[in-house]
mmCIF file of N, CA and C in Angstrom:
data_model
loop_
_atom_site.group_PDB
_atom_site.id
_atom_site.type_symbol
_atom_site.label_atom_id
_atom_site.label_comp_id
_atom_site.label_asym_id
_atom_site.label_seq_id
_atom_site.Cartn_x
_atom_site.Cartn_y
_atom_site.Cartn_z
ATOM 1 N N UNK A 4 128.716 127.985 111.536
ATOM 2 C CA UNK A 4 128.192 129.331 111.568
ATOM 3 C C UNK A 4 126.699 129.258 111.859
ATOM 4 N N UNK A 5 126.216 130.352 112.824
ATOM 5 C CA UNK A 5 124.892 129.848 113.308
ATOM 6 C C UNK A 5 124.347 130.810 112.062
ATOM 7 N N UNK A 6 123.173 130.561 111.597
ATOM 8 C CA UNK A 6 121.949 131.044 111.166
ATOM 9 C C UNK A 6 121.195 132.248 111.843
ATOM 10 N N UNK A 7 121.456 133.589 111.122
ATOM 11 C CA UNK A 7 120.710 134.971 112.122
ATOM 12 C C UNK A 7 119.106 134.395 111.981
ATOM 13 N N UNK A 8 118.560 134.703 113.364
ATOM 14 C CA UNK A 8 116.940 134.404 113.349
ATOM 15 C C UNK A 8 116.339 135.534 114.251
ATOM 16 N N UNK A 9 115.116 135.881 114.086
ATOM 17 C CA UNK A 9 114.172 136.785 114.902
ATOM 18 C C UNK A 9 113.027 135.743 115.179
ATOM 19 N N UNK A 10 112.802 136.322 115.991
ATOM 20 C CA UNK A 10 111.160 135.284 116.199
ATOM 21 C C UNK A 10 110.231 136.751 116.786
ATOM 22 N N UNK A 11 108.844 136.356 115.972
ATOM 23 C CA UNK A 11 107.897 137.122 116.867
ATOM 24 C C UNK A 11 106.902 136.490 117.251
ATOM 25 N N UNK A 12 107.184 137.012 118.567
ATOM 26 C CA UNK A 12 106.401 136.423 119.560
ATOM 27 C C UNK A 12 105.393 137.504 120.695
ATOM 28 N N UNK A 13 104.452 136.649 121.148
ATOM 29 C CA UNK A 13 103.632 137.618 121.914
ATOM 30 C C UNK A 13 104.283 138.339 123.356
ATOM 31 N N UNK A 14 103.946 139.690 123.629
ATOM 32 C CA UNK A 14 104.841 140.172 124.212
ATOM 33 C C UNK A 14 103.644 141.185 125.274
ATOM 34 N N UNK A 15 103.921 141.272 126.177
ATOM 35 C CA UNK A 15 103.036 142.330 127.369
ATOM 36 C C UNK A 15 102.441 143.533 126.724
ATOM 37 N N UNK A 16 102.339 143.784 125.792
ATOM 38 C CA UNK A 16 102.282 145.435 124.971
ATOM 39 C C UNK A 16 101.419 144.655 123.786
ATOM 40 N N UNK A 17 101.280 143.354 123.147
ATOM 41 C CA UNK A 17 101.125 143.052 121.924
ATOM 42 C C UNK A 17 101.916 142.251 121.283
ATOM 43 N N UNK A 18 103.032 142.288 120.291
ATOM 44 C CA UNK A 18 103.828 141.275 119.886
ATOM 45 C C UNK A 18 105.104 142.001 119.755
ATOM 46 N N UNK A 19 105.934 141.233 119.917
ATOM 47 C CA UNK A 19 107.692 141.947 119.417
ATOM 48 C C UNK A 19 108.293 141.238 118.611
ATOM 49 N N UNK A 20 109.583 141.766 118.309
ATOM 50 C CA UNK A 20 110.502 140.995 116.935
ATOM 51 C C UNK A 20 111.528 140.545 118.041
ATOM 52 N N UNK A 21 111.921 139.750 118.333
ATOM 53 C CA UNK A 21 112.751 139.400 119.282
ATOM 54 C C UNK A 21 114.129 138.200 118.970
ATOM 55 N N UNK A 22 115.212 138.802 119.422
ATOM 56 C CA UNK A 22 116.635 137.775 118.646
ATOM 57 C C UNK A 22 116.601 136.808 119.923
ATOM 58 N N UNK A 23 117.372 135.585 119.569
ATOM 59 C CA UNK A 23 116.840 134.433 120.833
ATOM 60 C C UNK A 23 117.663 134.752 121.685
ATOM 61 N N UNK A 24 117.990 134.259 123.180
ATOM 62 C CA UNK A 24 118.696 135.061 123.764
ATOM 63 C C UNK A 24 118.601 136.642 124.338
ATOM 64 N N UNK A 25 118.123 137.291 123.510
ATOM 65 C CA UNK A 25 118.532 138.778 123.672
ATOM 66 C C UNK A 25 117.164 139.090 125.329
ATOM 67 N N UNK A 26 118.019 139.819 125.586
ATOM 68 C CA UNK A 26 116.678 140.474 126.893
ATOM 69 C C UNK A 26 116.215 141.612 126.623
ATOM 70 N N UNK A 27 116.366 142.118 125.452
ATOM 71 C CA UNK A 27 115.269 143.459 124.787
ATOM 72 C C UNK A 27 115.024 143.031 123.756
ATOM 73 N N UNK A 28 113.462 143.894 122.823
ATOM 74 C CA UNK A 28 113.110 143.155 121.762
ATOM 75 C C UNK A 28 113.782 144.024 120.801
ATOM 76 N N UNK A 29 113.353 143.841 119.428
ATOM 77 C CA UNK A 29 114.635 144.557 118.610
ATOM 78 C C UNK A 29 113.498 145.995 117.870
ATOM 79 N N UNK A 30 112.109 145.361 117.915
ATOM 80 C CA UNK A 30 111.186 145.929 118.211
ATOM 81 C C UNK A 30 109.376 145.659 118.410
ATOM 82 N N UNK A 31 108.817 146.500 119.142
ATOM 83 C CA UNK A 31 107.397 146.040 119.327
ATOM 84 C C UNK A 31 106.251 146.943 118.644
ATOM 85 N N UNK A 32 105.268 145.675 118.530
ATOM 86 C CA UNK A 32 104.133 146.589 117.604
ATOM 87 C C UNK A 32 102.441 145.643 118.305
ATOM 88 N N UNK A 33 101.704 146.656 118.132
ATOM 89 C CA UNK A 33 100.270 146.209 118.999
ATOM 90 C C UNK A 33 100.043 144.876 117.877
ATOM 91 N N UNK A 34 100.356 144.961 116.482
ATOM 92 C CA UNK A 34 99.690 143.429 116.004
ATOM 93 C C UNK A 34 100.890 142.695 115.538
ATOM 94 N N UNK A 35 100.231 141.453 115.060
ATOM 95 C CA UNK A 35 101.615 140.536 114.813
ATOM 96 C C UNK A 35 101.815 141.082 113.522
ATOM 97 N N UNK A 36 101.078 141.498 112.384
ATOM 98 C CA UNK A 36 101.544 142.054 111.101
ATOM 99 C C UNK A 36 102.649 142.880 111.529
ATOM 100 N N UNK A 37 102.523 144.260 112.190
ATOM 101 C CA UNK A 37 103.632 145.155 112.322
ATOM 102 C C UNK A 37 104.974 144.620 112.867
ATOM 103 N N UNK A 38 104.409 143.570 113.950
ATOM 104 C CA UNK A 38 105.956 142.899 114.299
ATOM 105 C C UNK A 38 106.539 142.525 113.179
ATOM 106 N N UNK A 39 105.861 141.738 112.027
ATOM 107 C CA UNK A 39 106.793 141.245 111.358
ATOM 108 C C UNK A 39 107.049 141.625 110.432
ATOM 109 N N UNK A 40 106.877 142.975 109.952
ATOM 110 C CA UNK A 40 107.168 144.053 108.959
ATOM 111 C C UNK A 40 108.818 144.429 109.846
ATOM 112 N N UNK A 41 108.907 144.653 110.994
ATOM 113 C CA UNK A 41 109.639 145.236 111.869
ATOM 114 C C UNK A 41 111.299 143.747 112.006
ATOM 115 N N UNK A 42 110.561 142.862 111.508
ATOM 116 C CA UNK A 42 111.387 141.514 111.496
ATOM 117 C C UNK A 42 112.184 141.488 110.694
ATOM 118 N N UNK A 43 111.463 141.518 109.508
ATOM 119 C CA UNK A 43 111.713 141.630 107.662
ATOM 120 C C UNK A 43 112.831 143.010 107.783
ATOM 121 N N UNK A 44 112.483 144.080 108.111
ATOM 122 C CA UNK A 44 113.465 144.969 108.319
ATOM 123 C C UNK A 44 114.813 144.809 108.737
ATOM 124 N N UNK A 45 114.961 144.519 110.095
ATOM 125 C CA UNK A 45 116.081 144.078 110.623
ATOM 126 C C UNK A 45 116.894 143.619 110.165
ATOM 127 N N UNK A 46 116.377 142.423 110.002
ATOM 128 C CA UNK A 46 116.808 141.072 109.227
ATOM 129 C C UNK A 46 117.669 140.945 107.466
ATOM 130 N N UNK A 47 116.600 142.159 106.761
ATOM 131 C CA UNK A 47 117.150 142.786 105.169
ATOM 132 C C UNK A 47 118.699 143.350 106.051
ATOM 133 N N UNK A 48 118.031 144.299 106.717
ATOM 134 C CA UNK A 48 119.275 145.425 107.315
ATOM 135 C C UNK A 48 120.626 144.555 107.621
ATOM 136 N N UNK A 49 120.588 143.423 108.496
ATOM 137 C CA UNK A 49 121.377 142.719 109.117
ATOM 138 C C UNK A 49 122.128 141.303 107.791
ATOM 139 N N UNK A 50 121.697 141.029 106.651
ATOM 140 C CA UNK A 50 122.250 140.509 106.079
ATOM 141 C C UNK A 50 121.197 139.171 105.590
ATOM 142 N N UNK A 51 119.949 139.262 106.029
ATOM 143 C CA UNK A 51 119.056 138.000 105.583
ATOM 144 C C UNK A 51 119.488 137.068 107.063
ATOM 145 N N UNK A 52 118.387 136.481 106.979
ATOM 146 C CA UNK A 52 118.103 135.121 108.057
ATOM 147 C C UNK A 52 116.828 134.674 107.924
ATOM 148 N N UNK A 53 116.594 134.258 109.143
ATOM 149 C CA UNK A 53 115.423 133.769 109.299
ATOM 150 C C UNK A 53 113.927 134.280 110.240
ATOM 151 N N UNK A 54 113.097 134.380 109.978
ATOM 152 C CA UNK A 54 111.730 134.859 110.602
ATOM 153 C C UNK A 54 111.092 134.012 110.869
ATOM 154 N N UNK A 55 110.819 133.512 112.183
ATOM 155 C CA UNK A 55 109.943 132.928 112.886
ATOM 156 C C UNK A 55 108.923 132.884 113.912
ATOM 157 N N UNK A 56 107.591 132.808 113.426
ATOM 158 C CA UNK A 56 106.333 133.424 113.765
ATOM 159 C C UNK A 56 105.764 132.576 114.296
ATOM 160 N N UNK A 57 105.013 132.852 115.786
ATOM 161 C CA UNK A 57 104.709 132.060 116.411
ATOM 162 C C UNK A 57 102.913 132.786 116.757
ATOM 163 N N UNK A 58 102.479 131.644 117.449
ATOM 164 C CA UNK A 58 101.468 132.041 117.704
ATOM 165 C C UNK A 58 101.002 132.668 118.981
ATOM 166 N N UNK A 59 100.066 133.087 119.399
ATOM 167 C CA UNK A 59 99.486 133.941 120.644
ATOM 168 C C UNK A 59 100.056 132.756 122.024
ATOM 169 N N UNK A 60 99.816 131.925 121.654
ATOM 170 C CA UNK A 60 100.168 131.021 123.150
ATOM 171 C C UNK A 60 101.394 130.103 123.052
ATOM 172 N N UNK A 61 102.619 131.153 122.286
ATOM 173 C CA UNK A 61 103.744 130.645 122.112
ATOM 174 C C UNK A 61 104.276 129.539 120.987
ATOM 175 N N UNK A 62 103.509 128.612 120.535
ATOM 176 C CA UNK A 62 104.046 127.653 119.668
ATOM 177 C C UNK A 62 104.226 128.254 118.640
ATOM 178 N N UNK A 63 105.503 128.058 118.166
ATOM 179 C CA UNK A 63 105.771 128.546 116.588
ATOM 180 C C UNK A 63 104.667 127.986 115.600
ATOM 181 N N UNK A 64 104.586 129.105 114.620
ATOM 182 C CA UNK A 64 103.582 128.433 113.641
ATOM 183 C C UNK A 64 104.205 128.490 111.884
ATOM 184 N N UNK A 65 105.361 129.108 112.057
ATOM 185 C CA UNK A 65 105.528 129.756 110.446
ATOM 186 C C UNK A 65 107.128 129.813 110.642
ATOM 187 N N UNK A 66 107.915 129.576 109.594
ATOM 188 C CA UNK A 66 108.883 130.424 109.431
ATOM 189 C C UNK A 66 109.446 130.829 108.192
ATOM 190 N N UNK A 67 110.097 131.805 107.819
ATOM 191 C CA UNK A 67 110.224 132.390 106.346
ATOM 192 C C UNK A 67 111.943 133.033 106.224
ATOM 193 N N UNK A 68 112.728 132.840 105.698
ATOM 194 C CA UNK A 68 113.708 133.177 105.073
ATOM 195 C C UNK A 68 113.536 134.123 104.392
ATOM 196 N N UNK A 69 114.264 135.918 104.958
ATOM 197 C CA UNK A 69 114.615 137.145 104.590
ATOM 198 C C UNK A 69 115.510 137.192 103.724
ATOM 199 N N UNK A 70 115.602 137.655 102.827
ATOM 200 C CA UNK A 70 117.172 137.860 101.769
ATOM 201 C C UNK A 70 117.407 138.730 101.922
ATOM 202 N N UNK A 71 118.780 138.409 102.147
ATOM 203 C CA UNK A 71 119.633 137.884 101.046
ATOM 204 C C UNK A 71 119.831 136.514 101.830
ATOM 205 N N UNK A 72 119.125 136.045 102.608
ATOM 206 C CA UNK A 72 119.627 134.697 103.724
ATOM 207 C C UNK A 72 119.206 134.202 102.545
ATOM 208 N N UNK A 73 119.924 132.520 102.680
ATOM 209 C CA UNK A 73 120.018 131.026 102.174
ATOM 210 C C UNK A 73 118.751 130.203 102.115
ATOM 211 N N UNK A 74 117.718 129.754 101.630
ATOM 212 C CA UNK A 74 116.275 129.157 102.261
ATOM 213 C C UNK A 74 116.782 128.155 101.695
ATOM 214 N N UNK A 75 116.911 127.221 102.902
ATOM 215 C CA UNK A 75 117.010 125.861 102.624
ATOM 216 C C UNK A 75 116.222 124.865 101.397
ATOM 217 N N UNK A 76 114.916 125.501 100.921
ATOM 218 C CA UNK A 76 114.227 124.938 100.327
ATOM 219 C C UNK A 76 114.171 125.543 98.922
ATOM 220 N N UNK A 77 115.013 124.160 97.677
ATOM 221 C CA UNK A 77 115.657 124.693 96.837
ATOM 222 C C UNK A 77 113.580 125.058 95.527
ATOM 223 N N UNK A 78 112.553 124.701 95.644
ATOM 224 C CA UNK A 78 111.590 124.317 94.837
ATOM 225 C C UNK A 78 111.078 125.477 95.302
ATOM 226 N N UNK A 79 110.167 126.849 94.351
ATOM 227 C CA UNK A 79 109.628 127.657 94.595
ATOM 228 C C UNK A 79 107.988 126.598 94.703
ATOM 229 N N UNK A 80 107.190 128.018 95.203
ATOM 230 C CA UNK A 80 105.545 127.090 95.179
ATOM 231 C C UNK A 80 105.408 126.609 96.770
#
């Protein structure tokens, strides 16, 4: 079973919340904060996954597990 993920990434307008694959974003916002308010949403909505935040010139920099998703990483802190 694959793992639901969004990534936001920089986008012609500012940044979007974007599913991999997909050829529309799920949504866009002028800063990366709002994208990923817009991520966190989805993502609650859709059952938990994963959020992955990248930086202005594409390289991922972050990623964070939405709940009700699984975070691999059993140690809070």
């Amino acid at each position: 079973m694959s793992r639901k993920a969004i990534h936001v990434v920089p986008s012609a307008d500012g940044w979007a919340a974007r599913r991999p694959n997909a050829q529309r974003s799920s949504g866009n916002a002028s800063t990366q904060a709002e994208a990923m308010k817009i991520a966190r949403r989805v993502l609650g909505n859709d059952g938990g996954g994963e959020m992955r935040i990248h930086r202005p010139n594409g390289q991922m920099r972050a990623a964070d597990t939405i709940a009700p998703g699984n975070d691999p990483r059993k140690s809070k802190g």
